[in-house]
Coordinates of C-alpha atoms in Angstrom, one line a residue:
Chain A
X222 CA 96.6 38.2 -15.0
X223 CA 94.5 40.8 -16.4
X224 CA 97.9 42.4 -18.1
X225 CA 98.5 39.4 -19.2
X226 CA 94.9 38.1 -21.4
X227 CA 95.4 41.4 -22.9
X228 CA 98.0 41.4 -24.4
X229 CA 97.4 37.8 -25.3
X230 CA 94.7 39.7 -27.2
X231 CA 96.6 42.1 -29.5
X232 CA 97.8 39.0 -31.1
X233 CA 96.2 36.9 -33.9
X234 CA 95.0 34.1 -33.0
X235 CA 96.0 33.5 -29.3
X236 CA 93.1 32.8 -27.5
X237 CA 91.9 30.4 -30.1
X238 CA 95.1 28.1 -29.5
X239 CA 95.0 29.2 -25.7
X240 CA 91.9 27.3 -25.3
X241 CA 92.4 24.8 -27.6
X242 CA 95.4 22.9 -25.9
X243 CA 94.1 24.1 -22.6
X244 CA 91.8 20.7 -23.6
X245 CA 91.4 17.7 -25.5
X246 CA 88.7 17.7 -27.4
X247 CA 87.8 20.1 -29.9
X248 CA 85.1 22.6 -28.5
X249 CA 82.1 23.2 -31.0
X250 CA 82.7 26.8 -32.4
X251 CA 79.2 28.2 -30.6
X252 CA 80.7 26.8 -27.7
X253 CA 83.9 28.0 -28.3
X254 CA 82.6 31.5 -28.4
X255 CA 82.6 31.6 -24.5
X256 CA 86.2 32.1 -24.5
X257 CA 86.8 34.6 -27.0
X258 CA 88.0 37.7 -25.2
X259 CA 85.5 40.3 -26.1
X260 CA 86.7 42.2 -29.9
X261 CA 89.6 45.3 -28.8
X262 CA 87.5 47.8 -28.9
X263 CA 85.1 46.7 -26.0
X264 CA 86.3 46.6 -22.7
X265 CA 88.0 43.8 -21.7
X266 CA 85.4 41.1 -19.6
X267 CA 86.9 41.2 -15.3
X268 CA 89.1 38.5 -14.6
X269 CA 86.4 36.9 -12.2
X270 CA 83.5 36.8 -15.2
X271 CA 86.6 35.0 -18.0
X272 CA 86.6 33.1 -14.6
X273 CA 83.1 32.0 -14.1
X274 CA 83.1 31.8 -17.5
X275 CA 85.7 28.9 -18.2
X276 CA 84.1 27.0 -15.4
X277 CA 80.4 27.2 -17.4
X278 CA 82.2 25.5 -20.1
X279 CA 84.3 23.1 -18.5
X280 CA 80.5 22.1 -17.0
X281 CA 79.1 22.0 -20.2
X282 CA 82.0 20.2 -21.7
X283 CA 81.9 17.8 -18.7
X284 CA 77.7 17.3 -18.8
X285 CA 78.6 16.5 -22.8
X286 CA 81.1 14.2 -22.4
X287 CA 78.8 12.5 -20.1
X288 CA 76.7 12.1 -22.0
X289 CA 77.8 10.9 -24.6
X290 CA 79.0 7.8 -22.3
X291 CA 75.9 7.5 -21.5
X292 CA 75.0 7.5 -25.2
X293 CA 77.4 4.8 -25.9
X294 CA 77.3 2.6 -22.6
X295 CA 73.4 2.3 -23.8
X296 CA 74.1 1.6 -28.0
X297 CA 76.4 -1.3 -26.2
X298 CA 72.7 -2.5 -24.4
X299 CA 71.1 -2.2 -27.3
X300 CA 73.7 -4.4 -29.6
X301 CA 73.9 -6.9 -26.5
X302 CA 70.0 -6.9 -26.3
X303 CA 69.8 -7.4 -29.7
X304 CA 72.7 -10.8 -29.4
X305 CA 70.8 -12.1 -26.4
X306 CA 67.6 -12.2 -28.5
X307 CA 69.8 -13.4 -31.2
X308 CA 70.6 -15.6 -29.5
X309 CA 67.1 -16.5 -27.2
X310 CA 65.7 -17.4 -31.0
X311 CA 68.5 -19.3 -32.0
X312 CA 67.9 -21.5 -28.2
X313 CA 64.3 -21.4 -28.7
X314 CA 64.8 -23.5 -32.2
X315 CA 66.7 -25.7 -30.2
X316 CA 64.1 -26.5 -28.0
X317 CA 62.0 -26.3 -29.7
X318 CA 62.6 -28.5 -33.0
X319 CA 65.0 -31.7 -30.9
X320 CA 62.2 -31.1 -27.5
X321 CA 58.7 -29.9 -28.6
X322 CA 57.7 -31.0 -32.0
X323 CA 59.5 -34.7 -31.7
X324 CA 56.8 -34.6 -28.5
X325 CA 54.6 -32.6 -29.4
X326 CA 51.3 -34.3 -28.3
X327 CA 53.1 -34.7 -24.3
X328 CA 54.4 -31.5 -24.4
X329 CA 52.3 -28.8 -26.1
X330 CA 50.2 -28.0 -23.2
X331 CA 53.2 -28.0 -20.3
X332 CA 53.2 -24.9 -18.6
X333 CA 57.0 -24.5 -20.0
X334 CA 56.2 -24.7 -23.4
X335 CA 52.8 -22.8 -23.3
X336 CA 55.2 -20.1 -22.0
X337 CA 57.4 -20.5 -24.5
X338 CA 55.0 -20.0 -27.3
X339 CA 53.7 -16.3 -25.9
X340 CA 57.1 -15.2 -26.2
X341 CA 56.9 -15.7 -30.4
X342 CA 57.4 -18.9 -32.4
X343 CA 60.3 -18.8 -34.3
X344 CA 60.2 -18.0 -37.9
X345 CA 61.7 -21.4 -39.1
X346 CA 59.3 -23.3 -37.1
X347 CA 56.3 -21.7 -37.1
X348 CA 54.7 -23.0 -40.4
X349 CA 55.3 -26.3 -38.5
X350 CA 54.2 -25.3 -35.3
X351 CA 50.5 -24.3 -36.3
X352 CA 49.6 -26.8 -38.7
X353 CA 50.1 -29.4 -35.5
X354 CA 47.8 -26.9 -33.5
X355 CA 45.1 -26.1 -36.3
X356 CA 45.8 -30.2 -36.5
X357 CA 43.8 -31.7 -39.6
X358 CA 39.9 -32.5 -38.0
X359 CA 39.0 -32.8 -41.4
X360 CA 41.9 -35.4 -42.7
X361 CA 42.9 -34.0 -46.0
X362 CA 45.9 -35.0 -47.8
X363 CA 48.0 -33.7 -50.1
X364 CA 46.6 -35.8 -53.3
X365 CA 42.9 -33.7 -51.4
X366 CA 44.9 -30.9 -52.5
X367 CA 45.2 -31.7 -55.7
X368 CA 42.0 -33.3 -57.2
X369 CA 40.1 -30.3 -55.8
X370 CA 43.1 -27.8 -57.2
X371 CA 42.4 -29.9 -60.9
X372 CA 38.8 -29.1 -60.7
X373 CA 39.2 -25.6 -59.6
X374 CA 41.7 -24.9 -63.2
X375 CA 39.0 -26.3 -64.3
X376 CA 36.0 -24.1 -63.7
X377 CA 38.8 -21.6 -64.9
X378 CA 38.9 -23.6 -68.2
X379 CA 35.3 -23.4 -68.5
X380 CA 34.5 -19.6 -67.9
X381 CA 37.4 -18.3 -69.7
X382 CA 36.5 -20.3 -73.0
X383 CA 32.4 -18.6 -71.6
X384 CA 31.5 -22.4 -71.0
X385 CA 28.3 -22.5 -69.3
X386 CA 28.8 -26.2 -68.1
X387 CA 30.0 -25.0 -65.1
X388 CA 29.1 -28.3 -62.7
X389 CA 25.7 -27.7 -60.4
X390 CA 26.4 -29.5 -57.4
X391 CA 27.5 -26.8 -55.5
X392 CA 24.6 -26.0 -52.5
X393 CA 23.5 -23.0 -51.5
X394 CA 24.7 -20.1 -54.1
X395 CA 24.0 -19.2 -57.2
X396 CA 25.7 -19.2 -60.6
X397 CA 26.2 -16.0 -60.7
X398 CA 27.6 -15.6 -57.6
X399 CA 30.5 -18.1 -57.7
X400 CA 30.4 -17.6 -61.4
X401 CA 31.9 -13.9 -59.5
X402 CA 33.8 -15.7 -56.9
X403 CA 36.3 -17.3 -59.0
X404 CA 36.2 -13.6 -61.2
X405 CA 36.8 -12.0 -57.1
X406 CA 39.2 -14.1 -56.3
X407 CA 41.3 -13.0 -59.3
X408 CA 41.0 -9.0 -58.3
X409 CA 41.7 -10.3 -54.9
X410 CA 44.2 -11.4 -55.1
X411 CA 47.2 -8.5 -56.3
X412 CA 45.1 -6.7 -53.4
X413 CA 46.2 -9.0 -50.4
X414 CA 49.7 -7.8 -49.2
X415 CA 49.7 -5.4 -51.9
X416 CA 53.1 -3.5 -49.9
X417 CA 55.3 -6.5 -50.4
X418 CA 54.5 -7.4 -53.9
X419 CA 54.9 -10.9 -53.5
X420 CA 51.5 -12.2 -54.7
X421 CA 50.4 -9.9 -57.6
X422 CA 50.8 -11.0 -60.7
X423 CA 53.7 -12.7 -61.8
X424 CA 55.2 -12.5 -58.2
X425 CA 56.3 -15.4 -57.3
X426 CA 53.7 -16.5 -54.8
X427 CA 50.7 -15.1 -57.3
X428 CA 49.7 -18.4 -58.7
X429 CA 49.7 -20.7 -55.0
X430 CA 47.9 -18.2 -53.9
X431 CA 45.4 -18.6 -56.6
X432 CA 45.6 -22.4 -56.8
X433 CA 44.6 -22.6 -52.7
X434 CA 42.1 -20.6 -53.0
X435 CA 40.6 -21.7 -56.1
X436 CA 41.2 -25.4 -54.7
X437 CA 39.2 -24.1 -51.6
X438 CA 35.9 -23.7 -53.3
X439 CA 35.5 -26.4 -54.7
X440 CA 36.6 -28.0 -51.2
X441 CA 34.0 -26.2 -49.6
X442 CA 31.2 -24.7 -52.2
X443 CA 29.2 -23.9 -49.5
X444 CA 31.4 -21.8 -48.0
X445 CA 33.0 -20.1 -51.3
X446 CA 35.0 -17.8 -52.0
X447 CA 34.8 -14.4 -49.4
X448 CA 36.9 -12.0 -49.0
X449 CA 39.5 -11.3 -45.6
X450 CA 40.0 -14.9 -46.7
X451 CA 42.5 -14.3 -48.9
X452 CA 44.6 -12.5 -46.4
X453 CA 44.5 -16.2 -44.0
X454 CA 45.4 -17.4 -47.3
X455 CA 48.8 -16.0 -48.2
X456 CA 50.1 -15.7 -44.3
X457 CA 50.0 -19.3 -44.3
X458 CA 51.5 -19.3 -47.7
X459 CA 54.6 -17.6 -46.3
X460 CA 55.1 -19.7 -43.2
X461 CA 54.2 -23.8 -45.1
X462 CA 54.4 -25.0 -48.2
X463 CA 52.2 -24.9 -51.3
X464 CA 49.4 -28.5 -50.1
X465 CA 50.3 -27.3 -46.3
X466 CA 48.7 -24.4 -46.1
X467 CA 46.1 -25.7 -48.1
X468 CA 45.2 -28.3 -45.4
X469 CA 45.7 -25.6 -42.2
X470 CA 43.8 -22.9 -44.7
X471 CA 40.4 -25.7 -44.3
X472 CA 40.5 -26.8 -40.6
X473 CA 41.1 -23.1 -39.5
X474 CA 38.4 -22.3 -41.6
X475 CA 36.2 -24.9 -40.2
X476 CA 36.4 -24.2 -36.7
X477 CA 33.0 -22.6 -35.3
X478 CA 33.9 -19.3 -35.1
X479 CA 35.2 -18.8 -38.5
X480 CA 32.8 -20.5 -39.9
X481 CA 30.5 -18.0 -37.6
X482 CA 31.9 -15.4 -39.5
X483 CA 32.7 -15.9 -42.8
X484 CA 29.2 -17.8 -43.6
X485 CA 28.2 -14.9 -42.0
X486 CA 25.9 -16.5 -40.0
X487 CA 23.9 -13.3 -38.2
X488 CA 23.0 -14.6 -35.2
X489 CA 26.1 -16.7 -34.2
X490 CA 28.4 -13.1 -35.2
X491 CA 26.5 -11.2 -32.6
X492 CA 26.2 -14.0 -29.6
X493 CA 30.5 -13.7 -30.2
X494 CA 30.0 -9.7 -29.6
X495 CA 27.9 -10.2 -27.0
X496 CA 30.0 -12.8 -25.8
X497 CA 33.2 -9.8 -26.2
X498 CA 31.3 -7.3 -24.2
X499 CA 30.9 -9.3 -22.0
X500 CA 34.6 -9.0 -21.2
X501 CA 34.7 -5.7 -22.8
X502 CA 32.9 -4.7 -20.0
X503 CA 34.5 -6.8 -17.0
X504 CA 38.6 -5.3 -18.6
X505 CA 38.0 -1.7 -19.4
X506 CA 34.6 -0.3 -17.9
X507 CA 35.4 3.0 -18.5
X508 CA 36.2 3.0 -22.6
X509 CA 33.3 0.4 -22.5
X510 CA 30.9 3.3 -21.4
X511 CA 32.3 5.2 -23.5
X512 CA 31.8 3.1 -26.7
X513 CA 28.2 2.5 -25.4
X514 CA 27.9 6.2 -25.2
X515 CA 28.6 6.9 -28.8
X516 CA 26.3 4.4 -29.7
X517 CA 30.1 2.3 -31.4
X518 CA 29.1 -1.6 -31.1
X519 CA 32.0 -3.8 -31.5
X520 CA 31.0 -5.0 -35.3
X521 CA 32.0 -1.6 -36.9
X522 CA 35.9 -2.7 -35.8
X523 CA 35.5 -6.6 -34.8
X524 CA 34.7 -8.0 -38.3
X525 CA 37.6 -6.5 -40.0
X526 CA 39.6 -7.9 -36.9
X527 CA 38.2 -11.6 -36.6
X528 CA 37.5 -12.3 -40.8
X529 CA 41.4 -11.6 -41.7
X530 CA 42.8 -12.7 -37.9
X531 CA 44.6 -9.3 -37.7
X532 CA 46.8 -9.6 -40.4
X533 CA 45.6 -6.7 -42.8
X534 CA 45.5 -4.5 -39.3
X535 CA 48.8 -5.5 -38.2
X536 CA 51.9 -5.1 -39.1
X537 CA 52.8 -8.9 -40.5
X538 CA 55.3 -9.5 -37.7
X539 CA 52.7 -8.7 -35.0
X540 CA 49.7 -10.7 -36.5
X541 CA 51.8 -13.6 -37.1
X542 CA 53.0 -13.8 -33.3
X543 CA 49.1 -13.1 -32.7
X544 CA 48.0 -16.6 -34.3
X545 CA 51.1 -17.8 -32.5
X546 CA 48.9 -17.3 -28.8
X547 CA 46.1 -18.1 -31.4
X548 CA 46.6 -21.5 -31.9
X549 CA 47.7 -22.1 -28.4
X550 CA 44.5 -20.3 -26.6
X551 CA 41.8 -20.4 -29.9
X552 CA 39.1 -18.5 -30.5
X553 CA 39.6 -16.8 -27.7
X554 CA 42.3 -15.0 -28.1
X555 CA 40.7 -13.0 -31.6
X556 CA 38.6 -11.6 -28.5
X557 CA 41.7 -11.1 -26.2
X558 CA 43.8 -9.3 -28.8
X559 CA 41.4 -6.5 -29.4
X560 CA 41.0 -5.6 -25.9
X561 CA 44.9 -5.3 -25.8
X562 CA 44.4 -2.9 -28.4
X563 CA 41.5 -1.4 -27.4
X564 CA 43.5 -0.7 -23.8
X565 CA 46.6 0.1 -24.9
X566 CA 44.8 2.6 -26.9
X567 CA 42.5 3.5 -24.3
X568 CA 43.5 6.8 -23.0
X569 CA 42.9 7.9 -26.5
X570 CA 40.2 6.8 -27.4
X571 CA 38.1 7.9 -24.7
X572 CA 38.9 11.6 -25.6
X573 CA 37.2 10.8 -29.4
X574 CA 33.8 10.4 -30.6
X575 CA 31.8 7.7 -32.8
X576 CA 32.9 8.5 -36.4
X577 CA 37.2 8.7 -34.7
X578 CA 37.2 6.2 -32.8
X579 CA 35.7 4.0 -36.1
X580 CA 38.1 5.8 -38.3
X581 CA 41.4 5.1 -36.0
X582 CA 40.5 1.5 -34.9
X583 CA 39.8 0.4 -38.8
X584 CA 42.8 2.5 -39.6
X585 CA 46.0 1.1 -36.6
X586 CA 49.0 3.1 -35.9
X587 CA 51.7 0.4 -38.8
X588 CA 54.7 1.2 -36.0
X589 CA 52.8 0.1 -33.0
X590 CA 55.1 -1.6 -30.1
X591 CA 55.5 -5.1 -29.7
X592 CA 56.2 -5.5 -26.5
X593 CA 53.8 -3.1 -24.8
X594 CA 51.4 -4.2 -27.7
X595 CA 51.8 -8.1 -26.0
X596 CA 51.7 -6.5 -22.3
X597 CA 48.7 -4.7 -22.4
X598 CA 46.9 -7.9 -24.4
X599 CA 48.1 -10.4 -21.4
X600 CA 46.5 -7.6 -18.5
X601 CA 43.5 -9.0 -20.2
X602 CA 41.8 -10.9 -18.0
X603 CA 39.3 -13.6 -19.7
X604 CA 37.4 -14.6 -16.8
X605 CA 34.4 -12.1 -16.0
X606 CA 31.9 -13.5 -12.7
X607 CA 34.4 -16.4 -12.6
X608 CA 33.1 -17.2 -16.2
X609 CA 35.4 -18.3 -18.4
X610 CA 34.9 -17.1 -22.5
X611 CA 34.2 -20.7 -23.6
X612 CA 31.5 -20.7 -20.9
X613 CA 29.7 -17.3 -21.3
X614 CA 29.6 -17.7 -24.6
X615 CA 28.0 -20.9 -24.1
X616 CA 25.2 -19.0 -22.7
X617 CA 24.8 -16.2 -24.8
X618 CA 23.5 -19.4 -27.4
X619 CA 21.2 -20.5 -24.6
X620 CA 19.9 -18.0 -24.4
X621 CA 19.2 -16.8 -27.8
X622 CA 17.5 -20.2 -27.9
Chain B
X152 CA 29.9 30.2 -53.9
X153 CA 32.3 26.4 -53.0
X154 CA 35.0 28.3 -50.9
X155 CA 37.0 24.9 -50.6
X156 CA 37.9 23.2 -53.9
X157 CA 36.5 25.1 -55.8
X158 CA 36.0 24.0 -59.8
X159 CA 39.1 22.1 -59.6
X160 CA 40.9 21.8 -56.6
X161 CA 40.3 19.6 -53.8
X162 CA 38.7 20.2 -50.9
X163 CA 41.5 21.4 -48.4
X164 CA 41.0 20.7 -45.2
X165 CA 40.7 23.5 -42.8
X166 CA 40.9 24.0 -39.2
X167 CA 37.6 26.2 -39.4
X168 CA 35.9 23.4 -41.0
X169 CA 36.5 21.0 -38.7
X170 CA 35.7 22.9 -35.2
X171 CA 32.1 22.5 -35.0
X172 CA 30.3 22.1 -38.2
X173 CA 27.3 23.3 -39.1
X174 CA 26.7 20.5 -40.7
X175 CA 27.2 17.1 -40.0
X176 CA 25.7 14.1 -42.4
X177 CA 26.2 9.8 -42.4
X178 CA 27.2 9.0 -46.0
X179 CA 27.2 5.0 -47.6
X180 CA 29.6 4.1 -50.3
X181 CA 28.5 0.6 -51.9
X182 CA 29.1 -0.7 -55.5
X183 CA 30.1 -4.1 -56.5
X184 CA 33.8 -5.3 -56.3
X185 CA 36.9 -3.7 -56.9
X186 CA 34.7 -0.5 -58.8
X187 CA 36.9 1.8 -56.3
X188 CA 35.5 2.9 -53.6
X189 CA 37.9 2.6 -51.3
X190 CA 40.0 4.4 -53.6
X191 CA 37.8 7.1 -54.1
X192 CA 37.8 7.5 -50.7
X193 CA 41.5 8.2 -50.5
X194 CA 41.4 10.6 -53.2
X195 CA 39.0 12.2 -51.6
X196 CA 41.3 12.1 -47.6
X197 CA 44.6 12.4 -48.9
X198 CA 44.7 13.7 -52.6
X199 CA 46.5 11.0 -54.4
X200 CA 46.1 7.5 -56.1
X201 CA 47.3 4.4 -54.5
X202 CA 47.4 2.0 -56.0
X203 CA 48.1 -0.5 -53.2
X204 CA 44.8 -0.1 -51.2
X205 CA 43.6 -3.9 -50.2
X206 CA 40.1 -5.5 -50.3
X207 CA 37.7 -3.6 -47.8
X208 CA 37.1 -6.4 -45.0
X209 CA 33.0 -5.8 -42.9
X210 CA 33.3 -1.2 -42.9
X211 CA 35.3 1.1 -43.2
X212 CA 35.0 4.7 -41.8
X213 CA 36.7 8.0 -42.5
X214 CA 35.5 11.9 -42.1
X215 CA 35.5 14.6 -44.7
X216 CA 35.5 18.3 -43.8
X217 CA 34.2 20.4 -46.2
X218 CA 33.5 24.2 -46.8
X219 CA 30.9 24.4 -49.6
X220 CA 28.4 27.8 -49.7
X221 CA 30.9 29.6 -47.1
X222 CA 29.4 26.8 -44.9
X223 CA 31.2 23.8 -42.4
X224 CA 29.8 20.4 -43.2
X225 CA 30.8 17.2 -42.1
X226 CA 31.3 14.1 -43.7
X227 CA 31.1 10.1 -42.0
X228 CA 31.3 8.2 -44.8
X229 CA 30.8 4.5 -44.5
X230 CA 32.8 2.6 -47.4
X231 CA 31.7 -0.8 -47.6
X232 CA 32.9 -3.8 -48.7
X233 CA 31.1 -4.6 -52.0
X234 CA 31.7 -8.5 -52.1
X235 CA 27.7 -10.0 -52.2
X236 CA 28.5 -12.3 -48.9
X237 CA 29.2 -9.5 -47.4
X238 CA 25.8 -7.0 -48.1
X239 CA 23.9 -8.3 -45.2
X240 CA 26.0 -6.7 -42.8
X241 CA 26.3 -3.6 -45.1
X242 CA 22.3 -3.2 -44.8
X243 CA 22.6 -3.1 -41.6
X244 CA 24.2 0.7 -42.0
X245 CA 21.4 2.2 -44.7
X246 CA 19.1 3.2 -42.1
X247 CA 21.7 5.5 -40.7
X248 CA 22.8 6.6 -43.6
X249 CA 22.1 10.0 -45.1
X250 CA 23.0 9.8 -48.6
X251 CA 24.2 7.3 -50.3
X252 CA 27.5 7.5 -53.2
X253 CA 26.4 4.4 -55.7
X254 CA 29.8 3.6 -57.6
X255 CA 30.1 1.5 -60.7
X256 CA 32.8 0.8 -63.6
X257 CA 32.4 1.9 -66.4
X258 CA 34.8 -0.6 -67.6
X259 CA 32.7 -3.0 -66.1
X260 CA 29.3 -3.6 -67.7
X261 CA 28.4 -5.7 -65.1
X262 CA 29.1 -3.6 -62.6
X263 CA 26.1 -1.3 -64.5
X264 CA 23.9 -4.0 -63.9
X265 CA 24.5 -4.2 -60.6
X266 CA 23.2 -0.5 -60.7
X267 CA 19.4 -2.0 -60.6
X268 CA 20.5 -4.4 -57.2
X269 CA 21.6 -2.3 -55.2
X270 CA 19.1 0.6 -55.8
X271 CA 16.6 -2.1 -54.6
X272 CA 19.0 -2.5 -51.4
X273 CA 18.5 1.4 -51.2
X274 CA 15.2 1.6 -51.3
X275 CA 14.3 -1.7 -49.0
X276 CA 17.0 -0.7 -46.3
X277 CA 17.3 3.1 -46.6
X278 CA 14.7 6.1 -45.6
X279 CA 12.7 7.0 -48.4
X280 CA 14.0 9.8 -49.9
X281 CA 17.0 9.8 -49.6
X282 CA 19.8 11.2 -51.8
X283 CA 21.8 9.2 -53.7
X284 CA 24.8 9.6 -55.9
X285 CA 25.8 7.1 -58.5
X286 CA 29.1 7.3 -59.6
X287 CA 30.9 5.9 -62.8
X288 CA 34.2 5.9 -62.0
X289 CA 38.1 4.4 -63.8
X290 CA 37.5 7.8 -66.2
X291 CA 41.0 7.6 -67.1
X292 CA 40.8 3.8 -67.8
X293 CA 39.0 5.3 -71.2
X294 CA 39.9 3.1 -73.9
X295 CA 38.9 0.3 -71.5
X296 CA 35.4 1.8 -70.7
X297 CA 32.0 -0.7 -71.8
X298 CA 29.4 1.7 -70.5
X299 CA 28.0 4.7 -72.4
X300 CA 28.4 8.4 -70.4
X301 CA 24.4 8.8 -71.5
X302 CA 23.8 4.9 -70.4
X303 CA 24.2 6.5 -66.6
X304 CA 23.2 9.7 -67.1
X305 CA 19.6 7.4 -68.7
X306 CA 19.9 5.9 -66.0
X307 CA 20.1 8.6 -63.5
X308 CA 17.5 10.3 -64.9
X309 CA 15.0 7.2 -64.3
X310 CA 15.6 7.1 -60.6
X311 CA 15.9 10.9 -60.0
X312 CA 19.6 10.5 -59.2
X313 CA 23.2 13.4 -58.7
X314 CA 24.7 12.0 -61.8
X315 CA 28.8 12.3 -62.0
X316 CA 31.6 10.1 -63.9
X317 CA 34.0 11.1 -62.1
X318 CA 38.4 9.1 -61.6
X319 CA 40.0 8.2 -58.5
X320 CA 42.6 8.2 -60.1
X321 CA 43.8 11.4 -61.7
X322 CA 40.9 12.6 -59.5
X323 CA 38.8 14.3 -62.3
X324 CA 35.7 15.1 -60.0
X325 CA 36.3 13.9 -57.2
X326 CA 35.8 17.1 -55.3
X327 CA 33.1 18.4 -57.6
X328 CA 31.3 15.3 -57.1
X329 CA 31.1 15.3 -53.1
X330 CA 30.1 19.0 -53.2
X331 CA 27.6 18.5 -55.8
X332 CA 26.0 15.4 -53.3
X333 CA 26.5 17.9 -50.1
X334 CA 24.1 20.3 -51.8
X335 CA 22.2 17.9 -52.3
X336 CA 22.3 16.7 -48.8
X337 CA 21.8 20.7 -47.7
X338 CA 18.4 20.9 -49.9
X339 CA 17.5 17.3 -48.3
X340 CA 17.4 18.6 -45.2
X341 CA 16.3 22.2 -44.9
X342 CA 13.0 20.3 -47.2
X343 CA 12.5 16.7 -44.0
X344 CA 12.8 20.4 -41.3
X345 CA 10.7 22.3 -43.4
X346 CA 8.4 19.3 -43.4
X347 CA 8.7 18.8 -39.5
X348 CA 7.2 22.6 -39.4
X349 CA 4.7 21.7 -41.8
X350 CA 3.0 20.3 -39.8
X351 CA 3.8 19.7 -36.1
X352 CA 1.9 16.9 -34.8
X353 CA -0.5 14.8 -36.2
X354 CA 1.9 12.4 -37.7
X355 CA 2.9 11.7 -34.8
X356 CA -0.4 11.2 -32.9
X357 CA -1.0 9.1 -35.6
X358 CA 1.7 6.6 -34.7
X359 CA 0.2 7.0 -31.9
X360 CA -3.1 5.3 -32.6
X361 CA -1.6 2.4 -35.3
X362 CA 0.9 1.3 -32.2

C-alpha cells in the first residue's frame, strides 16, 4: 500500500484525481488538503496516519452533509410556516368578514373572537374592526367632518392672508396659542413617520393628515392640537378612509385616558401612573425596586408611549397589533403593554442606571421580536390582590379626593 | 486644553470618559417647538444630521461623555417637547437641572421672542444662578435669517447667559458650545462648593428655626 501511494505521488495530479473519484461531491479546497500526500521532499505519511486522516475527513464530510440537510429542512419548515401563516391570515380574513363583522354586537365579546383578536387583526379588516370597537359615542357624521374641515380651511386662509379676525369662540387658550398650534400642525405633519415618506409635503397623505388635525382643532377647540396627535391620526389614516379616520380619531381622543393626557391634567395623569405602579410592583417586583432606587418615575417613559399609543416607539406593525388589543381591552392594555416591554427587557434594565434606562426606554430597539414581545405582554397579570385595573384606578382617584 | 474635540472636531466618546466620570451634570434642553433641540442632540451623539427626526413627545434622554481640560464629564441631556401644552410637564424637571440650554431658531423671530418667556420659566423653576447657554440654531440657513447675531449677543449680555450660534445640520459650533457649557458648569459647581465650605453651618441652622 505504501509503495503504491508513493508511486502515485510521483505522477502529477493523481492524488487529487484519486480523491475526487472516490467522493461524490467537491470538497472545499482546505479540507481536500487533508488527503494530499506530503510533498516529495518530506518523509511520506505513515499508512496509519493516512488512514486516520481519511477517516477524519470522511467524518467531516458526513457532518457537513448533515448540516446541509438540516438547513434545507429548516428552510422548508420556514416556508411551510410562512404558507401556514398566510393561510391563517387568509382564513382569519374570511372569519372576520363572513362571521364576525356581520354579527358584531353578539360576537365581539365571545371567547373565540377575543382569541382571534389577540393574534392580530388582518390588515384588510383592521380599519373596520377598529372603527366598530372604538365606536362613535360622539355621533359624528361625515357632514360634521366636512363642516369642521371647512372651518379649519377658513382659519388657515385668514391666517395666511394676515387677517386678525379669527373666531374667538375657542375656549381656554389664548389666540396666540391657537395660531401657534395651527402653525405647529404644519411643521409636525412632515415630522410624522418621516421614514414612510407619505405624510411629507407632496406625499399622498400629507393633505389628509393636515385636514384631520385641522378639523379636530375646530371640533374640539378646548383640546386643540397637541404634539403626539399627528401620530395617532396617521395610524388611523393608514387603515381608514378620511372621514372615518376623523370619527375614530375624535372618539379615541375622547376616552378618559387620552383626554387626561392630551389636556395634560396632572392630577389624573399621576393617578394613571400610580395605578400603573401598583401593577408594576405586582408583576415585576425586582425591577420595580430597581426603578425606585434609581428614582425612575413612570412619567419618564410612559408619557411618550401613552401620548402616541406606541406608534412612535414601536415598529409600526407591532404598534398596530398593540392597537388591535387596545381596541379590545381598552386603556388597561396600554399599561399592560408597558409592563410587557419592561418584562421583556428586565435583565438588561436591572443592570442600567437612571439615564441609561431612560434613554433605552425612549428609544426601544428597532428589531423587537414580535412573538416574544406578545408572549411577554401575555404573561402580565392585570390583577392586583383580586383587584382589576379599573378598580385600582377608581380607588386611587377616590384617595386623591 | 480641550482633550477631546478641540477646535472644530466633534468630541468623541472615549471609553475612559464613560468610566467613572469626575463630574456629572443634568442639562435640560428647552425652547420652542421645531427650533432643533433633538437634531442638536442627534448631531452631538452621532455626528451627523438626521433630517428624519420626529417631534419630541414629553421628554427624551441622552448621555454624553466628554473629556474637557483633562477631566471626564458625563452629561445627562434632557430633551423636552417644545409645545406650550407640554411646558407644565417640562417644568417639573427644571429643579433637577444643573444647567439649561435654551435654544431658538435664527430663522424664526417668534422663537427668539419666546426666549424671554423661557427665561422666566427658568427663573421660576430652576435653582438660582443656574448656568444657561443660549443657542441660536440653524446658521446653515443664512438666507432665511430673521434674528441678527447682535440681537442674540445683546440678549445674552443682558441676562448674563453664555451665547453661541450653531447649526445641527452642518455641525457648526455644536461641540464647541457644549465644551463651553461644561466649563461653565464646572466653574459654577466649584463656586457652590466654595460657598458651602465658607459658611458651613449657619444657613442650615437658620433653615431649622424657620421651619
